[in-house]
Amino acid sequence: METGATQNGNDTRSVNGVSSLIFLGTGCSSALPNAQCVILPADPPCEVCSQSLSLPPEQNPNYRCNTSLLIDYIDEKGASKYILIDVGKTFREQVLRWFTHHKIPRVDSIILTHEHADAVLGLDDIRAVQPYSSTNEIDPTPIYLTQYAMESITEKFPYLVKKKLKEGQEVRRVAQLDWRIIESDCEKPFMSSGLEFVPLPVMHGEDYVCLGFLFGKKSKIAYISDVSRFPATTEHEWFSQHPLLLAPES
């Protein structure tokens, strides 16, 4: 269920100063229901996609947005820091469904696993969770990604990569982002909104590296969204140092 441990949309946010996770999406790249499956149903119709339209989303385990995680991290001062992992094609719907349900007021920082459509095509909608300014006079949201992803996003969203305005050029309201490059290396962690993240490079297919992340202070959580195989460097060098974390069976 996309809201976490329950199947009825119950609040999974922090209670009594405890950090928590909200699964904004657990679906495939095309999300569920599959549009083609709905407009051109098979005979008999697909059981999953048919069921996904029969109940309200908050009660429906088969109505799923693109894979994305929101971390409600309680810092040393007891304040919530909202860290978003991936901003896919369905981000706007995730905001309308789950930010409103859990009363999430903003996003403090963003981390990207890779630059495929189901992880980045909602970046334009980040402005919806930023303070309003018609002249873009707001603090940009830190966004952590690899150099490879940065190069791809620069082509996809040139207007989101800060450039100096030419004389007389109109100021347009767009998401304000502070791009920060990270490395695909288990031994090179980084900080996002006060929480340390360790990159976990994994194979997404046999010719493409995607990142998972290890985080948490009292309890460690490994979050990996797109993986077909663990390379030896991740499985042996990292998981061998943390025996309580189980690598997947081959």
Short mmCIF file of C-alpha atoms in Angstrom, two decimals:
data_model
loop_
_atom_site.label_atom_id
_atom_site.label_comp_id
_atom_site.label_asym_id
_atom_site.label_seq_id
_atom_site.Cartn_x
_atom_site.Cartn_y
_atom_site.Cartn_z
CA MET A 1 0.00 0.00 0.00
CA GLU A 2 1.41 3.35 -0.99
CA THR A 3 0.80 5.09 2.34
CA GLY A 4 2.99 2.65 4.26
CA ALA A 5 2.01 -0.04 6.72
CA THR A 6 -1.76 0.22 6.42
CA GLN A 7 -4.32 -0.32 3.70
CA ASN A 8 -6.78 2.39 4.70
CA GLY A 9 -4.77 5.58 4.33
CA ASN A 10 -3.98 5.93 8.05
CA ASP A 11 -1.36 8.58 8.88
CA THR A 12 2.17 7.13 8.94
CA ARG A 13 3.88 10.43 9.80
CA SER A 14 6.07 11.00 12.85
CA VAL A 15 4.52 10.46 16.27
CA ASN A 16 6.18 11.68 19.49
CA GLY A 17 9.30 12.81 17.65
CA VAL A 18 9.89 9.60 15.69
CA SER A 19 10.92 9.83 12.03
CA SER A 20 8.77 7.99 9.49
CA LEU A 21 8.37 7.04 5.83
CA ILE A 22 5.55 7.71 3.38
CA PHE A 23 5.51 5.60 0.22
CA LEU A 24 4.12 8.04 -2.33
CA GLY A 25 4.24 5.44 -5.08
CA THR A 26 5.10 1.77 -5.50
CA GLY A 27 4.07 1.29 -9.12
CA CYS A 28 5.85 0.58 -12.37
CA SER A 29 7.06 3.24 -14.84
CA SER A 30 3.63 3.49 -16.48
CA ALA A 31 1.88 3.44 -13.06
CA LEU A 32 -1.30 1.47 -12.33
CA PRO A 33 -3.83 1.09 -13.76
CA ASN A 34 -2.13 0.72 -17.13
CA ALA A 35 -3.90 3.16 -19.46
CA GLN A 36 -3.88 0.82 -22.46
CA CYS A 37 -5.25 -2.00 -20.31
CA VAL A 38 -8.18 0.24 -19.33
CA ILE A 39 -9.05 1.75 -22.73
CA LEU A 40 -8.52 -1.51 -24.63
CA PRO A 41 -9.49 -4.16 -22.06
CA ALA A 42 -8.79 -7.79 -22.71
CA ASP A 43 -11.47 -10.49 -22.56
CA PRO A 44 -11.61 -11.34 -19.71
CA PRO A 45 -10.36 -7.96 -18.44
CA CYS A 46 -7.12 -7.63 -16.47
CA GLU A 47 -7.98 -8.36 -12.84
CA VAL A 48 -5.41 -5.91 -11.42
CA CYS A 49 -6.30 -2.89 -13.59
CA SER A 50 -10.04 -3.52 -13.26
CA GLN A 51 -9.76 -3.66 -9.48
CA SER A 52 -7.66 -0.50 -9.43
CA LEU A 53 -10.65 1.50 -10.69
CA SER A 54 -13.23 -0.04 -8.37
CA LEU A 55 -12.16 1.54 -5.05
CA PRO A 56 -10.96 4.96 -3.84
CA PRO A 57 -7.14 5.25 -4.17
CA GLU A 58 -6.53 5.33 -0.41
CA GLN A 59 -8.28 1.95 -0.06
CA ASN A 60 -6.82 0.46 -3.21
CA PRO A 61 -3.52 -1.49 -3.27
CA ASN A 62 -3.62 -1.68 -7.08
CA TYR A 63 -3.85 2.08 -7.74
CA ARG A 64 -0.15 2.98 -7.75
CA CYS A 65 1.89 6.01 -8.78
CA ASN A 66 5.52 6.01 -9.91
CA THR A 67 7.94 4.76 -7.27
CA SER A 68 8.80 7.51 -4.78
CA LEU A 69 9.56 7.83 -1.08
CA LEU A 70 9.08 10.77 1.30
CA ILE A 71 11.17 10.70 4.48
CA ASP A 72 9.78 12.68 7.41
CA TYR A 73 13.05 13.06 9.30
CA ILE A 74 12.96 14.52 12.81
CA ASP A 75 16.20 16.44 13.35
CA GLU A 76 18.09 17.15 16.59
CA LYS A 77 15.82 20.13 17.32
CA GLY A 78 12.65 18.05 16.94
CA ALA A 79 11.66 19.65 13.61
CA SER A 80 10.45 17.70 10.58
CA LYS A 81 12.64 17.73 7.48
CA TYR A 82 10.93 16.34 4.39
CA ILE A 83 13.31 14.50 2.04
CA LEU A 84 11.90 13.29 -1.29
CA ILE A 85 13.47 10.44 -3.27
CA ASP A 86 12.51 10.68 -6.97
CA VAL A 87 10.02 12.99 -8.67
CA GLY A 88 8.36 10.96 -11.43
CA LYS A 89 5.59 11.52 -13.97
CA THR A 90 2.89 11.14 -11.30
CA PHE A 91 4.34 13.60 -8.76
CA ARG A 92 1.45 16.08 -9.08
CA GLU A 93 -1.05 13.32 -8.30
CA GLN A 94 1.07 12.18 -5.35
CA VAL A 95 0.96 15.71 -3.95
CA LEU A 96 -2.82 15.90 -4.34
CA ARG A 97 -3.37 12.45 -2.85
CA TRP A 98 -0.80 12.03 -0.12
CA PHE A 99 0.64 15.46 0.75
CA THR A 100 -2.88 16.66 1.50
CA HIS A 101 -3.77 13.43 3.34
CA HIS A 102 -0.66 13.57 5.56
CA LYS A 103 -0.56 17.40 5.75
CA ILE A 104 2.92 17.68 4.22
CA PRO A 105 3.61 21.43 3.79
CA ARG A 106 6.79 21.38 1.67
CA VAL A 107 9.83 19.47 0.44
CA ASP A 108 13.17 20.38 2.06
CA SER A 109 15.49 18.40 -0.22
CA ILE A 110 15.35 15.95 -3.12
CA ILE A 111 17.43 12.91 -4.06
CA LEU A 112 17.31 11.23 -7.48
CA THR A 113 18.05 7.55 -8.04
CA HIS A 114 18.49 8.01 -11.82
CA GLU A 115 17.21 10.17 -14.66
CA HIS A 116 14.53 7.98 -16.28
CA ALA A 117 11.07 9.46 -16.87
CA ASP A 118 9.46 7.73 -13.88
CA ALA A 119 12.06 9.35 -11.59
CA VAL A 120 12.41 12.92 -12.92
CA LEU A 121 9.56 14.06 -15.18
CA GLY A 122 7.70 15.67 -12.25
CA LEU A 123 10.52 18.13 -11.53
CA ASP A 124 8.59 21.02 -13.08
CA ASP A 125 5.87 20.52 -10.44
CA ILE A 126 8.28 21.01 -7.52
CA ARG A 127 7.27 24.69 -7.62
CA ALA A 128 3.91 23.57 -6.17
CA VAL A 129 5.62 22.65 -2.89
CA GLN A 130 7.81 25.78 -2.78
CA PRO A 131 6.86 29.26 -1.53
CA TYR A 132 5.20 31.40 -4.20
CA SER A 133 7.31 34.11 -5.83
CA SER A 134 6.53 35.56 -9.25
CA THR A 135 10.18 36.65 -9.51
CA ASN A 136 11.71 33.38 -8.23
CA GLU A 137 13.08 35.11 -5.11
CA ILE A 138 13.07 32.03 -2.90
CA ASP A 139 15.72 29.74 -1.47
CA PRO A 140 16.24 26.91 -3.98
CA THR A 141 15.58 23.32 -2.91
CA PRO A 142 18.77 21.21 -2.76
CA ILE A 143 18.62 18.29 -5.20
CA TYR A 144 21.24 15.51 -5.16
CA LEU A 145 22.07 13.49 -8.28
CA THR A 146 24.92 11.98 -10.26
CA GLN A 147 26.83 13.85 -12.95
CA TYR A 148 25.31 11.54 -15.57
CA ALA A 149 21.79 12.38 -14.40
CA MET A 150 22.68 16.09 -14.30
CA GLU A 151 23.74 16.05 -17.95
CA SER A 152 20.53 14.31 -18.98
CA ILE A 153 18.29 16.66 -16.98
CA THR A 154 20.08 19.70 -18.41
CA GLU A 155 18.81 18.58 -21.81
CA LYS A 156 15.32 17.67 -20.59
CA PHE A 157 14.78 20.75 -18.40
CA PRO A 158 17.18 23.52 -19.47
CA TYR A 159 14.98 26.15 -17.80
CA LEU A 160 15.37 24.44 -14.41
CA VAL A 161 19.15 24.72 -14.56
CA LYS A 162 19.97 28.21 -13.37
CA LYS A 163 21.15 30.60 -16.06
CA LYS A 164 21.58 34.36 -16.11
CA LEU A 165 18.70 36.17 -17.75
CA LYS A 166 19.53 38.12 -20.86
CA GLU A 167 18.77 41.82 -20.82
CA GLY A 168 15.04 42.35 -21.20
CA GLN A 169 14.25 38.64 -20.82
CA GLU A 170 11.02 37.85 -18.97
CA VAL A 171 11.21 36.24 -15.52
CA ARG A 172 9.09 33.09 -15.53
CA ARG A 173 8.06 31.29 -12.39
CA VAL A 174 9.69 27.87 -12.37
CA ALA A 175 10.92 25.49 -9.68
CA GLN A 176 14.04 26.79 -7.97
CA LEU A 177 16.57 23.98 -7.54
CA ASP A 178 20.11 23.86 -6.16
CA TRP A 179 21.81 21.05 -8.11
CA ARG A 180 24.38 19.10 -6.09
CA ILE A 181 26.47 16.34 -7.63
CA ILE A 182 27.04 13.08 -5.72
CA GLU A 183 29.13 10.04 -6.61
CA SER A 184 28.01 6.46 -7.22
CA ASP A 185 30.28 5.13 -4.51
CA CYS A 186 29.39 3.29 -1.29
CA GLU A 187 32.36 4.91 0.42
CA LYS A 188 31.25 8.48 -0.35
CA PRO A 189 28.13 9.34 1.67
CA PHE A 190 26.46 12.75 1.54
CA MET A 191 24.15 14.79 3.76
CA SER A 192 20.61 15.80 2.77
CA SER A 193 18.61 17.96 5.23
CA GLY A 194 20.84 16.80 8.09
CA LEU A 195 20.51 13.06 7.35
CA GLU A 196 23.39 10.99 5.96
CA PHE A 197 22.81 8.89 2.84
CA VAL A 198 25.14 6.22 1.47
CA PRO A 199 24.81 5.59 -2.30
CA LEU A 200 24.18 1.96 -3.25
CA PRO A 201 24.94 1.51 -6.97
CA VAL A 202 22.86 -1.28 -8.53
CA MET A 203 22.29 -2.51 -12.07
CA HIS A 204 19.01 -1.41 -13.69
CA GLY A 205 19.25 -3.77 -16.64
CA GLU A 206 22.72 -4.91 -17.64
CA ASP A 207 23.99 -1.62 -19.09
CA TYR A 208 22.69 1.04 -16.69
CA VAL A 209 23.58 1.97 -13.11
CA CYS A 210 20.85 3.24 -10.78
CA LEU A 211 21.31 4.32 -7.17
CA GLY A 212 19.70 2.98 -4.05
CA PHE A 213 20.40 4.60 -0.69
CA LEU A 214 21.17 3.52 2.86
CA PHE A 215 20.10 5.91 5.60
CA GLY A 216 18.94 6.11 9.20
CA LYS A 217 20.58 6.68 12.57
CA LYS A 218 18.98 4.39 15.18
CA SER A 219 17.75 1.99 12.49
CA LYS A 220 19.27 1.53 9.02
CA ILE A 221 17.02 1.46 5.98
CA ALA A 222 18.13 0.41 2.49
CA TYR A 223 15.87 1.90 -0.19
CA ILE A 224 16.35 0.52 -3.72
CA SER A 225 13.68 1.27 -6.33
CA ASP A 226 15.02 -0.03 -9.69
CA VAL A 227 17.30 -3.06 -9.57
CA SER A 228 17.93 -6.18 -11.60
CA ARG A 229 21.26 -7.12 -10.04
CA PHE A 230 23.64 -6.06 -7.25
CA PRO A 231 27.21 -5.47 -8.49
CA ALA A 232 29.94 -7.05 -6.40
CA THR A 233 31.17 -3.69 -5.11
CA THR A 234 27.79 -2.95 -3.53
CA GLU A 235 26.97 -6.46 -2.34
CA HIS A 236 30.35 -7.41 -0.94
CA GLU A 237 31.93 -4.14 0.12
CA TRP A 238 28.83 -2.69 1.74
CA PHE A 239 26.57 -5.54 2.82
CA SER A 240 29.51 -7.44 4.31
CA GLN A 241 30.04 -4.48 6.66
CA HIS A 242 26.40 -4.60 7.76
CA PRO A 243 25.48 -8.26 8.39
CA LEU A 244 21.94 -7.39 9.51
CA LEU A 245 21.17 -6.20 5.98
CA LEU A 246 20.41 -9.15 3.74
CA ALA A 247 21.40 -9.03 0.09
CA PRO A 248 18.84 -10.53 -2.32
CA GLU A 249 19.07 -14.18 -3.27
CA SER A 250 20.61 -14.87 -6.64
#
